[in-house]
PDB file of C-alpha atoms in Angstrom:
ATOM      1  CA  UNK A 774     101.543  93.410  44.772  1.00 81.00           C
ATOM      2  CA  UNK A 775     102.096  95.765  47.278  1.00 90.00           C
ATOM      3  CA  UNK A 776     104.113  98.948  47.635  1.00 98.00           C
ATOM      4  CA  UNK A 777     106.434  99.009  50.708  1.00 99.00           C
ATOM      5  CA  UNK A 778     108.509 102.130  52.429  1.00 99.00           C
ATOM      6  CA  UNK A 779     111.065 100.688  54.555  1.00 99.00           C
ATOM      7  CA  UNK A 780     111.193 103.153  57.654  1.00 97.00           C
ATOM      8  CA  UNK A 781     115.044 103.015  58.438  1.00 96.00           C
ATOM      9  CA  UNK A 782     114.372 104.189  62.525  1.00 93.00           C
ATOM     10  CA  UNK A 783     114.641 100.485  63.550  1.00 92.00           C
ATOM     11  CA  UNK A 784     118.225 100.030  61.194  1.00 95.00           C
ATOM     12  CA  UNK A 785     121.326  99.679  62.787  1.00 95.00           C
ATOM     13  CA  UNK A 786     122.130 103.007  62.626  1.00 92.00           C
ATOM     14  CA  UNK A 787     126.120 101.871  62.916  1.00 96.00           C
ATOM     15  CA  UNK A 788     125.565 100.119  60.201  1.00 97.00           C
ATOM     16  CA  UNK A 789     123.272 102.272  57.905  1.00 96.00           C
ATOM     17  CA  UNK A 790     124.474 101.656  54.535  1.00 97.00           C
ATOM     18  CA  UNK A 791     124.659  97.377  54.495  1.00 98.00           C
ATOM     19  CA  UNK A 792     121.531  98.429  56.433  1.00 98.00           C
ATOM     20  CA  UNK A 793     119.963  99.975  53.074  1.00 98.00           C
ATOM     21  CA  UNK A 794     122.252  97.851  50.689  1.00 98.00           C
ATOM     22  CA  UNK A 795     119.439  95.020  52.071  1.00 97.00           C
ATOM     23  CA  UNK A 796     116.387  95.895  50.934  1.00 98.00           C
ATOM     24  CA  UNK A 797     117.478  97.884  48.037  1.00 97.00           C
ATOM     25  CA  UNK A 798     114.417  96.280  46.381  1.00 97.00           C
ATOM     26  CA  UNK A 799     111.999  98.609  48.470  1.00 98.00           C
ATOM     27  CA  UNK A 800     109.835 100.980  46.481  1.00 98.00           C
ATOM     28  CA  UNK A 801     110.542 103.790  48.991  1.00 98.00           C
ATOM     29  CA  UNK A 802     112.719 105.094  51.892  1.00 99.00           C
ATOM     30  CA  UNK A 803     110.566 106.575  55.177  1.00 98.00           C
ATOM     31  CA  UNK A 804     111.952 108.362  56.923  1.00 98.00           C
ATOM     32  CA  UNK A 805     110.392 109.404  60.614  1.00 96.00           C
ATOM     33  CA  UNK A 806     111.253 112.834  61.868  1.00 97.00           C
ATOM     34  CA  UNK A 807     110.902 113.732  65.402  1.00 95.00           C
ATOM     35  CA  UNK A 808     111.401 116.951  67.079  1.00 92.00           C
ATOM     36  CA  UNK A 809     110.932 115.674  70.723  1.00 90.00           C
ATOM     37  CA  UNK A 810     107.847 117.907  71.383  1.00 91.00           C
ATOM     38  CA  UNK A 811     105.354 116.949  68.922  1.00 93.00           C
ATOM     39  CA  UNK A 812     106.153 113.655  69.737  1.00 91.00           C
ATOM     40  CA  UNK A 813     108.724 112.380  73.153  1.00 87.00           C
ATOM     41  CA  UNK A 814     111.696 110.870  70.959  1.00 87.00           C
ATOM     42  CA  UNK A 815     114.538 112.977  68.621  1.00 90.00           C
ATOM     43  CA  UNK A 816     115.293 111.353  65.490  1.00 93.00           C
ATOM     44  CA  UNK A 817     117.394 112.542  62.598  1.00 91.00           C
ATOM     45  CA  UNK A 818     117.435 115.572  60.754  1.00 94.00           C
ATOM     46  CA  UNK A 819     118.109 116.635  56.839  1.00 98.00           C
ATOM     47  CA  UNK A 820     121.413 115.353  56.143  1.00 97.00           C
ATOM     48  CA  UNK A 821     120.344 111.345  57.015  1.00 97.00           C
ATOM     49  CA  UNK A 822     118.374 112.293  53.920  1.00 98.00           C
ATOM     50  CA  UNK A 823     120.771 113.895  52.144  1.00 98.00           C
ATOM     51  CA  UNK A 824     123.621 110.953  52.481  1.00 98.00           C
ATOM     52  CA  UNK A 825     120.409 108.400  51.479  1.00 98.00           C
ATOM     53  CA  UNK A 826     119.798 110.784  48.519  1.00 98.00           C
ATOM     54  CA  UNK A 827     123.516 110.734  47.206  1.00 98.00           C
ATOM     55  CA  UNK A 828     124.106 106.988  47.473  1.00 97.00           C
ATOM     56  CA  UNK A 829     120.670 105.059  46.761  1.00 97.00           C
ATOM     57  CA  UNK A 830     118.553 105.658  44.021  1.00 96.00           C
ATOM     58  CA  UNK A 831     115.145 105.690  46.278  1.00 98.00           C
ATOM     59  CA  UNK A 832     111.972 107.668  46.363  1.00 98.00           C
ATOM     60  CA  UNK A 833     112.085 109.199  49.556  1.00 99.00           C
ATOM     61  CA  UNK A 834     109.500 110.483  51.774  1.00 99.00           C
ATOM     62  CA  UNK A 835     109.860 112.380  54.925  1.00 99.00           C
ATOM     63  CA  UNK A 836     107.240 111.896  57.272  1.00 98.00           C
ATOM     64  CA  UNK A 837     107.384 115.263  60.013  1.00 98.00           C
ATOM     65  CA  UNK A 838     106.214 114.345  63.525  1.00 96.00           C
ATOM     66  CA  UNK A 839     106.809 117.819  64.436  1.00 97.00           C
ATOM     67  CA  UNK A 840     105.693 121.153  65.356  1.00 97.00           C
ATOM     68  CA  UNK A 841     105.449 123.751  62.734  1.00 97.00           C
ATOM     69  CA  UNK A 842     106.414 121.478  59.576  1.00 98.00           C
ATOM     70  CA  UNK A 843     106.393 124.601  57.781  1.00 98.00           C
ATOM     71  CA  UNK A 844     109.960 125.791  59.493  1.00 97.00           C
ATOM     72  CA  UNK A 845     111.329 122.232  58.169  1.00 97.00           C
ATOM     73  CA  UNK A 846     110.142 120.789  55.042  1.00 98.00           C
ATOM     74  CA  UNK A 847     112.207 123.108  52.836  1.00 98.00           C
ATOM     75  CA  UNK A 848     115.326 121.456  54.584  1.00 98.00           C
ATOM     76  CA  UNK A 849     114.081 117.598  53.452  1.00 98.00           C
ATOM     77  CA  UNK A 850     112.619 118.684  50.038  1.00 98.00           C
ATOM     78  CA  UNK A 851     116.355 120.160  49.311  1.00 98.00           C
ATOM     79  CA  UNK A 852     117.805 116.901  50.780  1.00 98.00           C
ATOM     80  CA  UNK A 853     115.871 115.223  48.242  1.00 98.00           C
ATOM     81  CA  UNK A 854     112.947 113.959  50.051  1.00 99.00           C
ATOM     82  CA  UNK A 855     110.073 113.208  46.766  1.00 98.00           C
ATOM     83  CA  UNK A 856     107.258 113.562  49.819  1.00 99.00           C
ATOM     84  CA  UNK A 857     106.413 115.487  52.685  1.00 99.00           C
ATOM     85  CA  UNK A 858     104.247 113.960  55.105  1.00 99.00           C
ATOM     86  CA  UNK A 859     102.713 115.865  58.160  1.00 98.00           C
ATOM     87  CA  UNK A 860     100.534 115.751  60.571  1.00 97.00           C
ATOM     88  CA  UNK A 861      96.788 118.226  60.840  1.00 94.00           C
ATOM     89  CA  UNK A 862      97.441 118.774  64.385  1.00 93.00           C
ATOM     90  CA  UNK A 863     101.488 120.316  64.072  1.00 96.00           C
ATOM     91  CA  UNK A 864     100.236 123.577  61.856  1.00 97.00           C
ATOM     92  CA  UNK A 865      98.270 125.999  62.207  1.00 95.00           C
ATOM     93  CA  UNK A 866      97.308 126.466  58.539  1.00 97.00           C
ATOM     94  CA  UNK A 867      97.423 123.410  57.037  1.00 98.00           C
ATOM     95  CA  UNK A 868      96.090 124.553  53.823  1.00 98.00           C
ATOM     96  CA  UNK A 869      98.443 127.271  53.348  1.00 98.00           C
ATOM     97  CA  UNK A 870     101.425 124.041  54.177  1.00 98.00           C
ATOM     98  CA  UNK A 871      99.921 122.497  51.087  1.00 99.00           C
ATOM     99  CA  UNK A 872      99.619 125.182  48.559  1.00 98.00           C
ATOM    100  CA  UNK A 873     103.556 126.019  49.347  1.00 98.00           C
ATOM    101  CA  UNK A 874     104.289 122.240  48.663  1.00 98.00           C
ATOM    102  CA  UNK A 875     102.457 122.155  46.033  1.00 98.00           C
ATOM    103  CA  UNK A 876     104.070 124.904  43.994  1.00 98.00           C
ATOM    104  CA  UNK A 877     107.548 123.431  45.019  1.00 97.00           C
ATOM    105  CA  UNK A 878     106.061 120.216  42.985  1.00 96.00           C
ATOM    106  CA  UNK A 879     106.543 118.562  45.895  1.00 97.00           C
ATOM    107  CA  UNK A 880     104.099 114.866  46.991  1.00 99.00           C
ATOM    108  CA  UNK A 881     101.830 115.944  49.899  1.00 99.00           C
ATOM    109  CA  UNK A 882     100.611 113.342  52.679  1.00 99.00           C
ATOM    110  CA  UNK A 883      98.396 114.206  55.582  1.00 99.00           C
ATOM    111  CA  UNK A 884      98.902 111.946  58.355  1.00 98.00           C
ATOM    112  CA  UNK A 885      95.805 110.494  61.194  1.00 97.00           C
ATOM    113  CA  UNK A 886      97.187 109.003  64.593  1.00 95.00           C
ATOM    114  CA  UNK A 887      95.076 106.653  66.188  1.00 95.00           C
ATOM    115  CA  UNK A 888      92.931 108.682  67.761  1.00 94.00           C
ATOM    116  CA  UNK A 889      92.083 111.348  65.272  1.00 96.00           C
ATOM    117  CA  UNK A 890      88.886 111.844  63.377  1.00 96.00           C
ATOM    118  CA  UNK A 891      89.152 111.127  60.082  1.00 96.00           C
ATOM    119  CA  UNK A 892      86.753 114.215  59.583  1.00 95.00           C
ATOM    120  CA  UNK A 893      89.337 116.256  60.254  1.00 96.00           C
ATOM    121  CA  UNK A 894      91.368 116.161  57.047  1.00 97.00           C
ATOM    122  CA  UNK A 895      88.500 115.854  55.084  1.00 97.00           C
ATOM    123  CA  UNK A 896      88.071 119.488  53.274  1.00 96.00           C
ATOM    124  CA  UNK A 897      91.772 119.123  52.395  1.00 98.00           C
ATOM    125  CA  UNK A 898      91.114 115.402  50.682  1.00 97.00           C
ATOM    126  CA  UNK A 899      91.374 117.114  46.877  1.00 96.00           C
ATOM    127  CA  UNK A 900      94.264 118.724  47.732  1.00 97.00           C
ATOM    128  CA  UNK A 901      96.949 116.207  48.849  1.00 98.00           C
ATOM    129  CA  UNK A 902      98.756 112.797  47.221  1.00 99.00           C
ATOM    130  CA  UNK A 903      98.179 110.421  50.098  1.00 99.00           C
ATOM    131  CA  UNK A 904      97.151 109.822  53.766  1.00 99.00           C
ATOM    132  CA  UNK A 905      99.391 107.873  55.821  1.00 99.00           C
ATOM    133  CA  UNK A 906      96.877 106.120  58.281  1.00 98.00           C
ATOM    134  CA  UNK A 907      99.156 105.319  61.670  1.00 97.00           C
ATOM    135  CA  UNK A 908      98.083 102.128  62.913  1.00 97.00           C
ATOM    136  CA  UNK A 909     100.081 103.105  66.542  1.00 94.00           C
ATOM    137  CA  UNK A 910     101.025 105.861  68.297  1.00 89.00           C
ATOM    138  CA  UNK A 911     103.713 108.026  66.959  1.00 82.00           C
ATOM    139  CA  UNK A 912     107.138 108.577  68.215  1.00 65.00           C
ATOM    140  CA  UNK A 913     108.879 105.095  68.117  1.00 62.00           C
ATOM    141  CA  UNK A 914     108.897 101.425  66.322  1.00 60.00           C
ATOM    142  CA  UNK A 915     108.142  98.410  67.050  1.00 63.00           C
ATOM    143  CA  UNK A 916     104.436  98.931  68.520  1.00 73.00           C
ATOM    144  CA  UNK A 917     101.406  96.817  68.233  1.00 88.00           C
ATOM    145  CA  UNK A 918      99.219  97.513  65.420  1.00 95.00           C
ATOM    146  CA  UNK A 919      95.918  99.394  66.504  1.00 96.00           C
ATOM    147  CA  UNK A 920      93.276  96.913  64.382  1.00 97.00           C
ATOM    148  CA  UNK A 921      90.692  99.686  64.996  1.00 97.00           C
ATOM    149  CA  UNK A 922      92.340 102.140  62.607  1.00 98.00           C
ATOM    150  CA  UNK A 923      91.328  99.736  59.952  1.00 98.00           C
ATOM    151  CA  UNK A 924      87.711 101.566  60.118  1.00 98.00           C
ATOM    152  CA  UNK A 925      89.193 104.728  59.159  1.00 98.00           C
ATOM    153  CA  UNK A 926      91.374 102.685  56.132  1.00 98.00           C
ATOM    154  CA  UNK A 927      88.075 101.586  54.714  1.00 98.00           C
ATOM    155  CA  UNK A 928      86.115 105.127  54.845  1.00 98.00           C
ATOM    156  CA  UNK A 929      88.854 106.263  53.470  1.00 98.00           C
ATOM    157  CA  UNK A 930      88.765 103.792  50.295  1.00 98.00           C
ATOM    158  CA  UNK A 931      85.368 103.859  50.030  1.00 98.00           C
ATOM    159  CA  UNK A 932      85.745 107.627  49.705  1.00 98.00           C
ATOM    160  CA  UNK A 933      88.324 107.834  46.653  1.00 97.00           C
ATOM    161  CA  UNK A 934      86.370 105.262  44.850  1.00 97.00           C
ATOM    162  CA  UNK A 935      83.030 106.945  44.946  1.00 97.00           C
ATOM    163  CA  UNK A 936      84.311 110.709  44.513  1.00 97.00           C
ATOM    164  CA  UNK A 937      87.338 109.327  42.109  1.00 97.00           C
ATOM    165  CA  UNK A 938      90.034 111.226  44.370  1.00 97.00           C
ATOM    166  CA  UNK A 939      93.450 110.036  43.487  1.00 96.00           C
ATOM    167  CA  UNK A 940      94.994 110.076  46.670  1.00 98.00           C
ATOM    168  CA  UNK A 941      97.440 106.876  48.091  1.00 99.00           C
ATOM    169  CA  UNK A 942      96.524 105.145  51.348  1.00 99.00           C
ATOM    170  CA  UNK A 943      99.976 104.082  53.480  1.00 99.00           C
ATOM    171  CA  UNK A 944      99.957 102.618  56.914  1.00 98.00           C
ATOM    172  CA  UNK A 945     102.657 102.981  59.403  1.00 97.00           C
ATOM    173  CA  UNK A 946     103.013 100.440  63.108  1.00 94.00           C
ATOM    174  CA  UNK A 947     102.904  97.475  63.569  1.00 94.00           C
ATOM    175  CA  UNK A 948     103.272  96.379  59.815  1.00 97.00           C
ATOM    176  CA  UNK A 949     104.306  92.528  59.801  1.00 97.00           C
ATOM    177  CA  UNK A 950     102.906  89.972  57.509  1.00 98.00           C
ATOM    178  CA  UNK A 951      99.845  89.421  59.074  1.00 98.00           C
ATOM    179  CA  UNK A 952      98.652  92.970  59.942  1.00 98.00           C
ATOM    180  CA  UNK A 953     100.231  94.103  56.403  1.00 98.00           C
ATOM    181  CA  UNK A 954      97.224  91.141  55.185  1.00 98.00           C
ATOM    182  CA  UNK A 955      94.452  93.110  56.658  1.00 98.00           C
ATOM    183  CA  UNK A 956      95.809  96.244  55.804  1.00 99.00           C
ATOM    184  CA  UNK A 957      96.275  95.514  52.155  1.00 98.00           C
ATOM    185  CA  UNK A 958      92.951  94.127  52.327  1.00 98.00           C
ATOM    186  CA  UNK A 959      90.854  97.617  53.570  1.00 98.00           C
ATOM    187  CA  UNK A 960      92.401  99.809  50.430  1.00 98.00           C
ATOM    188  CA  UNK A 961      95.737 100.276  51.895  1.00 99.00           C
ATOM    189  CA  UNK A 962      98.702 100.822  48.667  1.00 98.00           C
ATOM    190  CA  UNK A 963     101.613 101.257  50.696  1.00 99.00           C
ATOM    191  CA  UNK A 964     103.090  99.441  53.584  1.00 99.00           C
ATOM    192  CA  UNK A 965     105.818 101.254  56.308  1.00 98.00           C
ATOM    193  CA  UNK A 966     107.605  98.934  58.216  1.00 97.00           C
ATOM    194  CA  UNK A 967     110.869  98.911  59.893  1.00 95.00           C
ATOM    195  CA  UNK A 968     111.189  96.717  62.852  1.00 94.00           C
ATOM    196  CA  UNK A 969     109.491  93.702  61.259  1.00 97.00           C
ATOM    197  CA  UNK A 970     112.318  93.865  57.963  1.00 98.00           C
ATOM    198  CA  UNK A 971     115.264  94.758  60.501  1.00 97.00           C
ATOM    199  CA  UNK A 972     114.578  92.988  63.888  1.00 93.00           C
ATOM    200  CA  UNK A 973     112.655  89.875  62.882  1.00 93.00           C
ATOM    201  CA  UNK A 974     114.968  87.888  61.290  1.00 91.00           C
ATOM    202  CA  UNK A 975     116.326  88.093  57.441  1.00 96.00           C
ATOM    203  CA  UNK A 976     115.162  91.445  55.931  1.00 97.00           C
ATOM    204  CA  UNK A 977     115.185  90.751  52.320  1.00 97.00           C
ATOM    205  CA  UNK A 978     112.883  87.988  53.355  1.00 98.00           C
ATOM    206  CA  UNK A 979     110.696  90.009  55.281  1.00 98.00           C
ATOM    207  CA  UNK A 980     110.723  92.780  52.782  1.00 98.00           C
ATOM    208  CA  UNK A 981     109.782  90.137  49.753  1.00 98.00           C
ATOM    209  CA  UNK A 982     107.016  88.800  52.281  1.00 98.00           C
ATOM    210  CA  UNK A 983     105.637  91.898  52.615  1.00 98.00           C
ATOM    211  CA  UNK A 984     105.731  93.091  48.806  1.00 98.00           C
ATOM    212  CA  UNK A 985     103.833  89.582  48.088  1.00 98.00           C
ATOM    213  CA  UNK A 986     101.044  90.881  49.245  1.00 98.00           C
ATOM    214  CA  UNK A 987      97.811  90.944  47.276  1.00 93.00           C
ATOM    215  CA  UNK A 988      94.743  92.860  47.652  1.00 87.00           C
TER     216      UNK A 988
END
């Protein structure tokens, strides 16, 4: 069965808590964190987290699309965000990012966009929890999945099974039934979707559909 982290950017944000009340059966919150440089739109800050923290009983990640994640992280992991997801191109020492999360006992994902070489993260590969592949370009839902990130999803399971790294593989865009299929399929453990569980109809349906899925 699969793992899925709801991303709560396509909720009714007037209606945030019958929002969450409706796929309280999700294995995780994801939350997407925009600073409106690193990528064009603003989303929410630490006290969304916070007020999700108080009243749900999730595991929480917080998934920075932003410049200097070092500035913020502190702010989400006190919030009581279990993960802190960032991107290789937003730091300038991304090593450095992860020891500090690390000794805060904090889960560490290094995120890819579309167009970035997998290469990239690989001397830090030992270090972190899990690499959140995005499957479109970052900064708002309801995109179409990018199939040719799926190459990158496979070299990366191919990878932890050979060297026996213990790292997660999540994928975030486009995630519906059928791309969460092929997905699933390539290595990927955890699913991120919002706009298919919110906007396409009944979301504990949609969220069950999506947890049915077998590798």
């Amino acid at each position: 069965m699969s793992k899925v982290a709801v991303s709560i950017l396509d909720a009714d944000i007037l209606n945030l808590r019958e929002e969450i009340e409706k796929v309280k059966d999700a294995d995780l919150i994801h939350l997407d964190i925009m600073d409106g440089h690193f990528v064009k739109n603003l989303s929410f800050g630490a006290n969304v987290c916070k007020r999700i923290n108080e009243e749900f009983d999730f595991y929480i990640e917080s998934h920075l699309m932003v410049y200097e994640p070092e500035k913020f992280w502190n702010d989400f992991f006190l919030a009581g965000s279990k993960r802190i997801i960032f991107h290789i191109e937003a730091t300038k020492n991304p090593l450095k990012l992860i020891k500090t999360l690390k000794k805060n006992k904090t889960s560490v994902g290094l995120s890819l966009n579309p167009e970035t070489d997998v290469k990239k993260i690989l001397k830090y590969i030992k270090d972190i929890d899990l690499v959140l592949v995005m499957s479109v370009n970052p900064g708002r839902g309801g995109q179409r999945f990018i199939d040719d990130v799926l190459k990158k999803v496979s070299y990366l399971d191919e990878l932890r099974n050979k060297y026996g790294y213990r790292f997660l593989l999540e994928i975030d865009g486009g995630i519906n039934y059928y791309t969460g299929r092929k997905a699933v399929k390539r290595g990927i453990d955890i699913l991120v979707s919002g706009s298919y569980i919110f906007k396409k109809g009944d979301a504990k349906r949609n969220l069950q559909l999506l947890k049915s899925i077998k590798r």
